[in-house]
Short mmCIF file of C-alpha atoms in Angstrom, two decimals:
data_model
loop_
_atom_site.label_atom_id
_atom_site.label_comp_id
_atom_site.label_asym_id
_atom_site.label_seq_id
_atom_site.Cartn_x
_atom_site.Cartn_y
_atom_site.Cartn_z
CA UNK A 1 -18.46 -18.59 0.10
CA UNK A 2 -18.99 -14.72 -0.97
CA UNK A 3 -17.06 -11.51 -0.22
CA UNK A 4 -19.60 -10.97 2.80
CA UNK A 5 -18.68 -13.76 5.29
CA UNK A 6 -14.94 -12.96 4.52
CA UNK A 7 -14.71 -9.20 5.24
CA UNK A 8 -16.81 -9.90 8.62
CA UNK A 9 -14.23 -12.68 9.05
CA UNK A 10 -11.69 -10.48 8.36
CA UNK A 11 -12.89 -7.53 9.98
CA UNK A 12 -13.57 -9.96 13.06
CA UNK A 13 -9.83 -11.57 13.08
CA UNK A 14 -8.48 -8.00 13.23
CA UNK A 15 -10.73 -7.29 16.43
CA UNK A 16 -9.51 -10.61 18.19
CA UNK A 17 -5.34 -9.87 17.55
CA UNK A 18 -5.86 -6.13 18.82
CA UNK A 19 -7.25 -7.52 21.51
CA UNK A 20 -4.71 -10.57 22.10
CA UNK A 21 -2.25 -8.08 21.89
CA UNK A 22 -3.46 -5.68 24.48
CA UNK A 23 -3.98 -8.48 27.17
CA UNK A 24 -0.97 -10.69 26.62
CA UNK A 25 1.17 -10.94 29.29
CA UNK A 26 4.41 -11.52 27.61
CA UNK A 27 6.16 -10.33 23.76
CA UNK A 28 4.86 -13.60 22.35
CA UNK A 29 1.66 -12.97 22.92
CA UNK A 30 1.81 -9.46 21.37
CA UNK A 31 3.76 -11.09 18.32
CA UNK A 32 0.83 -13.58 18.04
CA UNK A 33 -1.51 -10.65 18.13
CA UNK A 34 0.00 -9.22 15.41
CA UNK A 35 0.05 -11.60 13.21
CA UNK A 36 -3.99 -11.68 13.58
CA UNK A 37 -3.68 -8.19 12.90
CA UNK A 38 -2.06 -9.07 9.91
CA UNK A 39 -4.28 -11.20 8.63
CA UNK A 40 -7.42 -9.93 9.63
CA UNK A 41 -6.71 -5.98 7.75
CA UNK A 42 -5.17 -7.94 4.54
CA UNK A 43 -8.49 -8.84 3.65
CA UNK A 44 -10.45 -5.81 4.07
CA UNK A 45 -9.39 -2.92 1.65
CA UNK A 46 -9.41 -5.60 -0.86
CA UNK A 47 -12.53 -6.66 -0.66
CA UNK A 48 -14.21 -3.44 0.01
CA UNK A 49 -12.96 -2.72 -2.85
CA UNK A 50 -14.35 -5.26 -4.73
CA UNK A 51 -17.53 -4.90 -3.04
CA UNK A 52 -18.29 -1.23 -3.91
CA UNK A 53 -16.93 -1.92 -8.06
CA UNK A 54 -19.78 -4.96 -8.15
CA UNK A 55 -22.03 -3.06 -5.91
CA UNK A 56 -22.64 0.37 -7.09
CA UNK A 57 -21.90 0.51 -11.22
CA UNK A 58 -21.63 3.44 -12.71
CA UNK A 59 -21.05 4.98 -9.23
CA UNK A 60 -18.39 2.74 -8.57
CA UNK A 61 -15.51 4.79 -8.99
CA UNK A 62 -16.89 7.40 -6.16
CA UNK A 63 -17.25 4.73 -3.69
CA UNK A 64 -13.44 3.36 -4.14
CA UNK A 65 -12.81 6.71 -4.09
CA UNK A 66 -14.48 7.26 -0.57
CA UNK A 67 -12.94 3.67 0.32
CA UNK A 68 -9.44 5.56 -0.29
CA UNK A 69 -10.47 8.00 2.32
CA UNK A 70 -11.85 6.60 4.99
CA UNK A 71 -9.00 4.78 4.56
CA UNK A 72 -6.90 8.16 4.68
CA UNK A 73 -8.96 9.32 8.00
CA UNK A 74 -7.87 6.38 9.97
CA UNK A 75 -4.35 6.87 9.39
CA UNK A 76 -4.72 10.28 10.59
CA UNK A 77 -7.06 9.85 13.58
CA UNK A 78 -4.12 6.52 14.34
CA UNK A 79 -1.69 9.12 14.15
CA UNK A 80 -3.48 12.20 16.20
CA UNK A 81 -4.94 9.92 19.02
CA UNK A 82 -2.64 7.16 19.43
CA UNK A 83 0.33 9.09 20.54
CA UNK A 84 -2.21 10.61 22.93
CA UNK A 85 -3.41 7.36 24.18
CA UNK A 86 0.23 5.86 24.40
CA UNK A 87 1.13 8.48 26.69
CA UNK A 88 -1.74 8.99 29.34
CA UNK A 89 -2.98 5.09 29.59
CA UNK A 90 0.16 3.14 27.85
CA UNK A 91 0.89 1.29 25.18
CA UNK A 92 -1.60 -1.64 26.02
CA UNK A 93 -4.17 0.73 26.02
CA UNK A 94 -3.52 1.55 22.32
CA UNK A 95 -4.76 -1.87 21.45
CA UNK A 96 -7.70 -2.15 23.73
CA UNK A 97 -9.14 1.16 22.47
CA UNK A 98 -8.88 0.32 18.71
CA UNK A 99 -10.06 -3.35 19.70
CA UNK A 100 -13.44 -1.63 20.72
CA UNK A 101 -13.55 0.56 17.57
CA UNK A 102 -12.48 -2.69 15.47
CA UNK A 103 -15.92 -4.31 16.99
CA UNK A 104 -17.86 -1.39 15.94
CA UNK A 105 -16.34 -2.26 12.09
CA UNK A 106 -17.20 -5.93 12.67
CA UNK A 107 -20.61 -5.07 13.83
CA UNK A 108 -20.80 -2.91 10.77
CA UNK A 109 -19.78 -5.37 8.97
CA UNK A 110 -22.48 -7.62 9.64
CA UNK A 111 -24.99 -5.11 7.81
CA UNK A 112 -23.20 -5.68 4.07
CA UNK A 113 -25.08 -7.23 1.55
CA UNK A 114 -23.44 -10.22 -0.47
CA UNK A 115 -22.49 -8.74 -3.90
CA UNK A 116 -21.14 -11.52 -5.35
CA UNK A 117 -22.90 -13.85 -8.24
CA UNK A 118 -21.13 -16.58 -8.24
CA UNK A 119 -23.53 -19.97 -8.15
CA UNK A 120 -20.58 -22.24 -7.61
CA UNK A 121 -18.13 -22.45 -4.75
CA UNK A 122 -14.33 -22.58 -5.96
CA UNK A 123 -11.88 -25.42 -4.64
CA UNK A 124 -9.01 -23.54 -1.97
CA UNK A 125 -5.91 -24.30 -4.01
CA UNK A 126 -3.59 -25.12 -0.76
CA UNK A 127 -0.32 -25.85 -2.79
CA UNK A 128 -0.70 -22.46 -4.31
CA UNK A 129 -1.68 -20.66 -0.99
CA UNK A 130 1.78 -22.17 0.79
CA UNK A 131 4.09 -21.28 -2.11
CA UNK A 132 2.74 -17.67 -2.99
CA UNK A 133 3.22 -17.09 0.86
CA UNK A 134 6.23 -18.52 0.87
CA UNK A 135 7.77 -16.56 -1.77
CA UNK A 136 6.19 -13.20 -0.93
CA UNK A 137 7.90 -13.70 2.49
CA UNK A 138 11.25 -14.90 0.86
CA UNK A 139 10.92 -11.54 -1.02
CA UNK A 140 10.58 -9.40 2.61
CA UNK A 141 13.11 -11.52 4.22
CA UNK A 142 15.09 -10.88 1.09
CA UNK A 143 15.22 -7.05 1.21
CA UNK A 144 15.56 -6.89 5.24
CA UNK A 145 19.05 -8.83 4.62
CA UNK A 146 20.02 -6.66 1.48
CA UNK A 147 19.71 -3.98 4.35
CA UNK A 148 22.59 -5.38 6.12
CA UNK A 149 24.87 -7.22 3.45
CA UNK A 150 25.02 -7.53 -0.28
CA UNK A 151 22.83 -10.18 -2.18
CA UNK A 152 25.28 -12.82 -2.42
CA UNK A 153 26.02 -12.15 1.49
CA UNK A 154 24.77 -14.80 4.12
CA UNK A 155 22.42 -12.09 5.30
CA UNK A 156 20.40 -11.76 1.56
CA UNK A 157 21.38 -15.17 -0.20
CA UNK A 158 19.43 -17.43 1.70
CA UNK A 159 16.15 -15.76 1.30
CA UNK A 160 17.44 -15.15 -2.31
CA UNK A 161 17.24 -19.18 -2.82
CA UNK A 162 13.87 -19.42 -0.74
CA UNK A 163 12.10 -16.72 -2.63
CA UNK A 164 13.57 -18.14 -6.07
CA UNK A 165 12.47 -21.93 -5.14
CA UNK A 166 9.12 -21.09 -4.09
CA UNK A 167 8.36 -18.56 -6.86
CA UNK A 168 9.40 -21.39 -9.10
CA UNK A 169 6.90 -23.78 -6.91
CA UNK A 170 4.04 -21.29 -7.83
CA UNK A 171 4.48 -21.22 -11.36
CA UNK A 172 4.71 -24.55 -11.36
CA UNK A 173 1.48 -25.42 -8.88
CA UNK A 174 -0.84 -22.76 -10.65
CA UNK A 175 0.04 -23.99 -14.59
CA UNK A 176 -0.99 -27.39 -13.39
CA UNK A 177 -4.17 -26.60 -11.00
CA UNK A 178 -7.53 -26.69 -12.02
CA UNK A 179 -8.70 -23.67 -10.60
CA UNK A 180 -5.50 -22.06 -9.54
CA UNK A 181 -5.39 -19.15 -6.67
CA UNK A 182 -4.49 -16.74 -8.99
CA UNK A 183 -4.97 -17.26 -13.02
CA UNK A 184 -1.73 -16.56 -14.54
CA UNK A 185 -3.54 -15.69 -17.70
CA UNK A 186 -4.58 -12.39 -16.06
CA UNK A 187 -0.39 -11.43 -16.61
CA UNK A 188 -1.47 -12.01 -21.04
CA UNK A 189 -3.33 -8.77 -20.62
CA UNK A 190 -1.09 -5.73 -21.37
CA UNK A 191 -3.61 -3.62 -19.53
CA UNK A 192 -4.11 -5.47 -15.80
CA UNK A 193 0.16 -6.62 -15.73
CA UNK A 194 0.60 -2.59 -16.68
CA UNK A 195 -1.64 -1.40 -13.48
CA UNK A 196 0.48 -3.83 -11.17
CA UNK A 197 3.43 -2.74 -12.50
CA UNK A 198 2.11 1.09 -12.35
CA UNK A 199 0.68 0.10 -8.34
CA UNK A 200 4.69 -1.48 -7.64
CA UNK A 201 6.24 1.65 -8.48
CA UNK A 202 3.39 4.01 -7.12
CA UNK A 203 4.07 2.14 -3.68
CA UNK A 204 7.51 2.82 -3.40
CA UNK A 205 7.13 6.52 -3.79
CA UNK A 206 3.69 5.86 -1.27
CA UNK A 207 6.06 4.63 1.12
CA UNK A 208 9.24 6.39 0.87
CA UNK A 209 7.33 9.14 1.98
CA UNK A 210 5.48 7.85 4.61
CA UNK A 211 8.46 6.41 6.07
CA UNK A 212 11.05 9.39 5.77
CA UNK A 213 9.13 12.57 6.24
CA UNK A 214 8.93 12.99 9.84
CA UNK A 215 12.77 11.84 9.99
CA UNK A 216 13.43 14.33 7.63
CA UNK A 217 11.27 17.21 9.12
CA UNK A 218 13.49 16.75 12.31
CA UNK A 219 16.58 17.48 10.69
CA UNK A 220 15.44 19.77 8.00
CA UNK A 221 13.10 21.88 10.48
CA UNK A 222 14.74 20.80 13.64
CA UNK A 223 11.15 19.45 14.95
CA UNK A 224 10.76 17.37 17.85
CA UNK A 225 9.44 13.70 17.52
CA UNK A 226 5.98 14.96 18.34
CA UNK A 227 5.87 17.89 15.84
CA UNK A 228 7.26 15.75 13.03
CA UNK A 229 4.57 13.17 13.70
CA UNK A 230 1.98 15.83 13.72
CA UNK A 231 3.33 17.75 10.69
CA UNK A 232 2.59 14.82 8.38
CA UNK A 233 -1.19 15.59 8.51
CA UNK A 234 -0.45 18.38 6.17
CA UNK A 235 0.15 15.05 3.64
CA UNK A 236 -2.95 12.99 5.27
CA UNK A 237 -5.52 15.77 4.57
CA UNK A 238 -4.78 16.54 1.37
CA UNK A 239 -4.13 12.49 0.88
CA UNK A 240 -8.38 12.34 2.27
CA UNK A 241 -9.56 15.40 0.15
CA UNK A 242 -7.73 14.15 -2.88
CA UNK A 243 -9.27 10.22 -2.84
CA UNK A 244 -12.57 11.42 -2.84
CA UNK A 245 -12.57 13.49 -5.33
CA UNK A 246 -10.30 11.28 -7.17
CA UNK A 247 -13.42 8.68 -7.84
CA UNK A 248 -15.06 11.14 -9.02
CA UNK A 249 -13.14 12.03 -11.68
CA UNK A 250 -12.39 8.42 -12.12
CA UNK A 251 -16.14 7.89 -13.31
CA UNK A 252 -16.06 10.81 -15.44
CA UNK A 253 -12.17 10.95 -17.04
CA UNK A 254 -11.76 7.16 -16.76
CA UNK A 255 -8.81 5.37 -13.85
CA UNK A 256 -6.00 5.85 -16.43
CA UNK A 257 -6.15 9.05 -17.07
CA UNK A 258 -6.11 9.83 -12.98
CA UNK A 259 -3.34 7.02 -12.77
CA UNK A 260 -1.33 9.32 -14.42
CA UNK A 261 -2.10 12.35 -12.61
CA UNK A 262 -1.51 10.93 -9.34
CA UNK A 263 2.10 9.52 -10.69
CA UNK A 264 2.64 12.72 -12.27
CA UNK A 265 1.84 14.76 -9.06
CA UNK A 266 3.40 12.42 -6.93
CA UNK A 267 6.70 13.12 -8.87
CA UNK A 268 6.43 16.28 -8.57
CA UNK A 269 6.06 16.74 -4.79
CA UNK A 270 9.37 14.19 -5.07
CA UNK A 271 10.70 17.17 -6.88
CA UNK A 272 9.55 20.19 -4.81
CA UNK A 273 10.96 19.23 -1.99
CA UNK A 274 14.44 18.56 -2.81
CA UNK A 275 14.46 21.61 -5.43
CA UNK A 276 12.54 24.70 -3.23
CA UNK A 277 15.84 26.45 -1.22
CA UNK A 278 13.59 27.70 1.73
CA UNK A 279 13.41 24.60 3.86
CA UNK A 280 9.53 25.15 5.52
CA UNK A 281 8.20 25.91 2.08
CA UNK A 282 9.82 22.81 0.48
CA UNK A 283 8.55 20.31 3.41
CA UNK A 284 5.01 21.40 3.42
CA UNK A 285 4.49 22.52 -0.45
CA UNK A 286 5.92 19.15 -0.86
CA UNK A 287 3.69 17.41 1.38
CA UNK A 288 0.62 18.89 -0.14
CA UNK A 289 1.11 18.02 -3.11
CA UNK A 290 2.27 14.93 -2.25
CA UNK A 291 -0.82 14.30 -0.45
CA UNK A 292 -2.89 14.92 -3.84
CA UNK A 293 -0.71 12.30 -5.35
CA UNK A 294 -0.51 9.93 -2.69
CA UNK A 295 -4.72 10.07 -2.63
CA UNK A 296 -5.86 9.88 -5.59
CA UNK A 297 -3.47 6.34 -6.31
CA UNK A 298 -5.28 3.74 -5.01
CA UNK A 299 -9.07 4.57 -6.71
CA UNK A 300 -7.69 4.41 -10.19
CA UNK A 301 -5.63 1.43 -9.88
CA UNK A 302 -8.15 -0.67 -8.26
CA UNK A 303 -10.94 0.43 -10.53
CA UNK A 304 -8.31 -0.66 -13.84
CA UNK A 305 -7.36 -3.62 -12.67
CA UNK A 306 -10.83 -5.32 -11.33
CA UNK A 307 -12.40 -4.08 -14.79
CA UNK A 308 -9.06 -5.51 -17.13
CA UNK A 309 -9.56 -8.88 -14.79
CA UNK A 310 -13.37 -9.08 -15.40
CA UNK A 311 -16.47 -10.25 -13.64
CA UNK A 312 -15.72 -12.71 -10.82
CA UNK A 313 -12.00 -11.78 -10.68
CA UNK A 314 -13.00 -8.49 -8.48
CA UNK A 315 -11.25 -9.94 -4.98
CA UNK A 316 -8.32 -11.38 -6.51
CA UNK A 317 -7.39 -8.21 -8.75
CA UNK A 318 -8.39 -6.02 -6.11
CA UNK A 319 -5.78 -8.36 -3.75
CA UNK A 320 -2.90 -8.00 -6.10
CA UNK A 321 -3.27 -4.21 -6.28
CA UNK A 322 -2.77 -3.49 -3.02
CA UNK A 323 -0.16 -6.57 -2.63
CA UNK A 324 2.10 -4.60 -5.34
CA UNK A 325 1.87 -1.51 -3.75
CA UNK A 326 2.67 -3.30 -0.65
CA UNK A 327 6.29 -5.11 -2.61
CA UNK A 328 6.53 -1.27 -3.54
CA UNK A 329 7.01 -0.20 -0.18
CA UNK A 330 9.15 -2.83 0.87
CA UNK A 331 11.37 -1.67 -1.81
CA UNK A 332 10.97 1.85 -1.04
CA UNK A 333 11.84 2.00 2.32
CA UNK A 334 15.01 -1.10 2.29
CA UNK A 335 16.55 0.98 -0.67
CA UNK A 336 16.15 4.30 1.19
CA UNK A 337 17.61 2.81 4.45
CA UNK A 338 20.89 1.67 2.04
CA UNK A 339 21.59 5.05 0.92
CA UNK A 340 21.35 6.39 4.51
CA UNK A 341 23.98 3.78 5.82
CA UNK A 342 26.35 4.76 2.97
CA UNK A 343 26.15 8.34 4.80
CA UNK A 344 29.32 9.82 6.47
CA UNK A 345 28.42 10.62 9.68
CA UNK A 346 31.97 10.96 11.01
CA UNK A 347 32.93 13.98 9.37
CA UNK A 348 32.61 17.79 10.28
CA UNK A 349 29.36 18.52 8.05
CA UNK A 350 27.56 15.28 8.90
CA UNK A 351 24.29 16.84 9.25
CA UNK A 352 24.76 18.26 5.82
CA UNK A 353 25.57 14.95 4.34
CA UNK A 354 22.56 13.19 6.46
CA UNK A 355 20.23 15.88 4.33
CA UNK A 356 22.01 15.04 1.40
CA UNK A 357 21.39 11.54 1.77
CA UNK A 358 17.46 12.39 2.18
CA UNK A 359 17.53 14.62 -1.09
CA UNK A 360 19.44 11.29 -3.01
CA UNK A 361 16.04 9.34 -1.41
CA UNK A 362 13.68 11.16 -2.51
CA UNK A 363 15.78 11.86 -6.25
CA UNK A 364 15.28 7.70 -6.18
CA UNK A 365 11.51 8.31 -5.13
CA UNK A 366 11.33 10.86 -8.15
CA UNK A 367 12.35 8.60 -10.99
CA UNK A 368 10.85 5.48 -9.84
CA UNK A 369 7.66 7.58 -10.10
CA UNK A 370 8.57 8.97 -13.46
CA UNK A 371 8.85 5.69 -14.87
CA UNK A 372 5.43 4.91 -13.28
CA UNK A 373 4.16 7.58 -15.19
CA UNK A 374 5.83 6.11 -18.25
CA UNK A 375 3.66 2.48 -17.79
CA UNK A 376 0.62 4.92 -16.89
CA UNK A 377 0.75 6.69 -20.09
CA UNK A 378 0.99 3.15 -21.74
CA UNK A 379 -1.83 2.04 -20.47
CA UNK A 380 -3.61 5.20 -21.56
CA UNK A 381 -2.83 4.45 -25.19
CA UNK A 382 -3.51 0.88 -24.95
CA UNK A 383 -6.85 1.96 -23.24
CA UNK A 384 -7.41 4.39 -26.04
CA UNK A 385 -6.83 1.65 -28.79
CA UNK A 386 -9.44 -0.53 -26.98
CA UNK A 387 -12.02 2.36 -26.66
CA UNK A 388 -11.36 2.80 -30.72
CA UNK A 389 -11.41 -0.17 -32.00
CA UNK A 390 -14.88 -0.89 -30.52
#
């Protein structure tokens, strides 16, 4: 089929649910619109991604870098304008407006050339499909219960079963089919299982602090809703500066070595603002840096894994990097929210435990990033060996 008709596909499905969503008369309807959502935006960073690496060799690393942020610029401009638009027109406005600038992508979209040079269309592998989606919801089902109750609870075990039963399924499905959905073999290379493991643990840091910095700005700053929403472009900017030059230097110094200077910085923002005593200086020096982390994570990893994967694997590499940072900040967030509900909040100095519980957070955000940086430097030596032995 090509990467072409399946980003304007995608890029058209994301158009229709905003749209669905911003007419529907009833919750259903916006539910359904979602899910369109969904599946419409799961498609596109992915294969953008794939399509500038096949599209623009040596320069390839620039464009995922540029990929990174324009991707960067949107979450800022969703940030900035749709607060803005929520409160003068309402929320249904929200999705009408970015249905119209969703068109403009789709019409966009339409210009792309096909990059792909494959002669021979692959078979859909439908038994895969159903059991890799099954399991990768067990696993978010999964963590949303562990939020609640402990794994062997009625609120976790269930999902526990489901996610174990249809991982086995997959295993099962793709060691048997033909052309499986995704080639297991990919896993026998130290160097493309090391960037999925390095893309896991980069997402949960991604996440933890997209989820918990505004929170925390209220309480550590005292800022209202609005000013903690707005003080998180400190991290966007410097998350758009840092992805583009980020592909540069990806081109030049190679993705592993920036790998593991965005885990490295991102650890220690993680650190900077739990150690720094003057509260303003810690949430903003923190963010910054943060930022530099944060944007200069996904050009490396992408560029890694669609060149360990090799020609005609682009899409489906480029897939499972950004679903891994997605399990990452599943995990990120779930295990944050369990150390907040072990927080006294009956006592005199609940406030002071509340922060406390933020600072153990971001401690978790800290070493989960440090041991990124551990498979990062791995697959620098692994990358070095390769370069060497040639």
């Amino acid at each position: 089929m090509g990467r072409r008709p399946v980003y304007i596909a995608s890029m058209g499905t994301f158009a229709l649910g905003l749209l669905v969503s911003g007419v529907s008369p009833g919750f259903g309807g916006v539910l359904a619109g979602r899910f369109l959502q969904g599946l419409g935006a799961s498609g596109t960073l992915p294969l953008a991604q794939a399509i500038a690496y096949e599209g623009f060799g040596a320069r390839r690393g620039r464009m995922l870098g540029l990929i990174s942020a324009a991707f960067g610029l949107g979450v800022v401009a969703a940030i900035n304008l749709g607060g803005g638009i929520y409160t003068a027109l309402g929320w249904r406005a929200v999705f009408l407006v970015t249905s119209v600038l969703a068109a403009l992508g789709f019409a966009v979209s339409t210009l792309l050339p096909e990059t792909s040079t494959a002669r021979r269309r692959p078979r859909y592998d439908p038994g895969g499909t159903i059991a890799f989606g099954t399991a990768i919801a067990g696993f978010m089902l999964l963590f949303k219960g562990l939020a609640t109750g402990p794994l062997l609870s009625w609120e976790a075990l269930p999902y526990l079963i489901l996610l174990l039963a249809a991982g086995g399924a997959f295993l099962l499905l793709e060691t048997r089919a033909r052309e499986p959905m995704i080639d297991l073999s990919l896993f026998r290379n130290r160097g493309f299982t090391g960037v999925i493991l390095a893309s896991l643990l980069g997402g949960v840091g991604m996440f933890i602090f997209q989820t918990f910095l505004p929170s925390y700005a209220q309480l550590l700053l005292g800022y209202s809703v609005a000013q903690a929403a707005y003080s998180i472009d400190v991290m966007a900017a410097f998350m758009i500066a840092a992805a583009g030059l980020t592909g540069i230097a990806c081109d030049r110094f190679g993705p592993e070595r920036v790998l593991l200077f965005s885990l490295a910085t991102t650890a220690l923002a993680f650190y900077l603002i739990t150690a720094i005593p003057a509260p303003t200086w810690a949430y903003y020096l923190g963010s910054a840096v943060a930022g530099v982390g944060l944007g200069s994570l996904m050009p490396p990893s992408s560029m890694a894994a669609i060149r360990e994967a090799g020609p005609g694997r682009e899409g489906i590499s480029s897939g499972l990097v950004s679903l891994s940072r997605t399990l990452g900040g599943i995990i990120g967030p779930t295990v944050g929210g369990l150390i907040l509900a072990r927080t006294n909040f009956s006592s005199l100095f609940a406030l002071a435990n509340i922060l406390n519980s933020y600072r153990n957070i971001y401690r978790f955000g800290l070493w989960t990033v440090l041991a990124g940086c551990g498979v990062a430097l791995f697959l620098l030596a692994v990358r070095k060996k390769e370069v060497d032995g040639r």
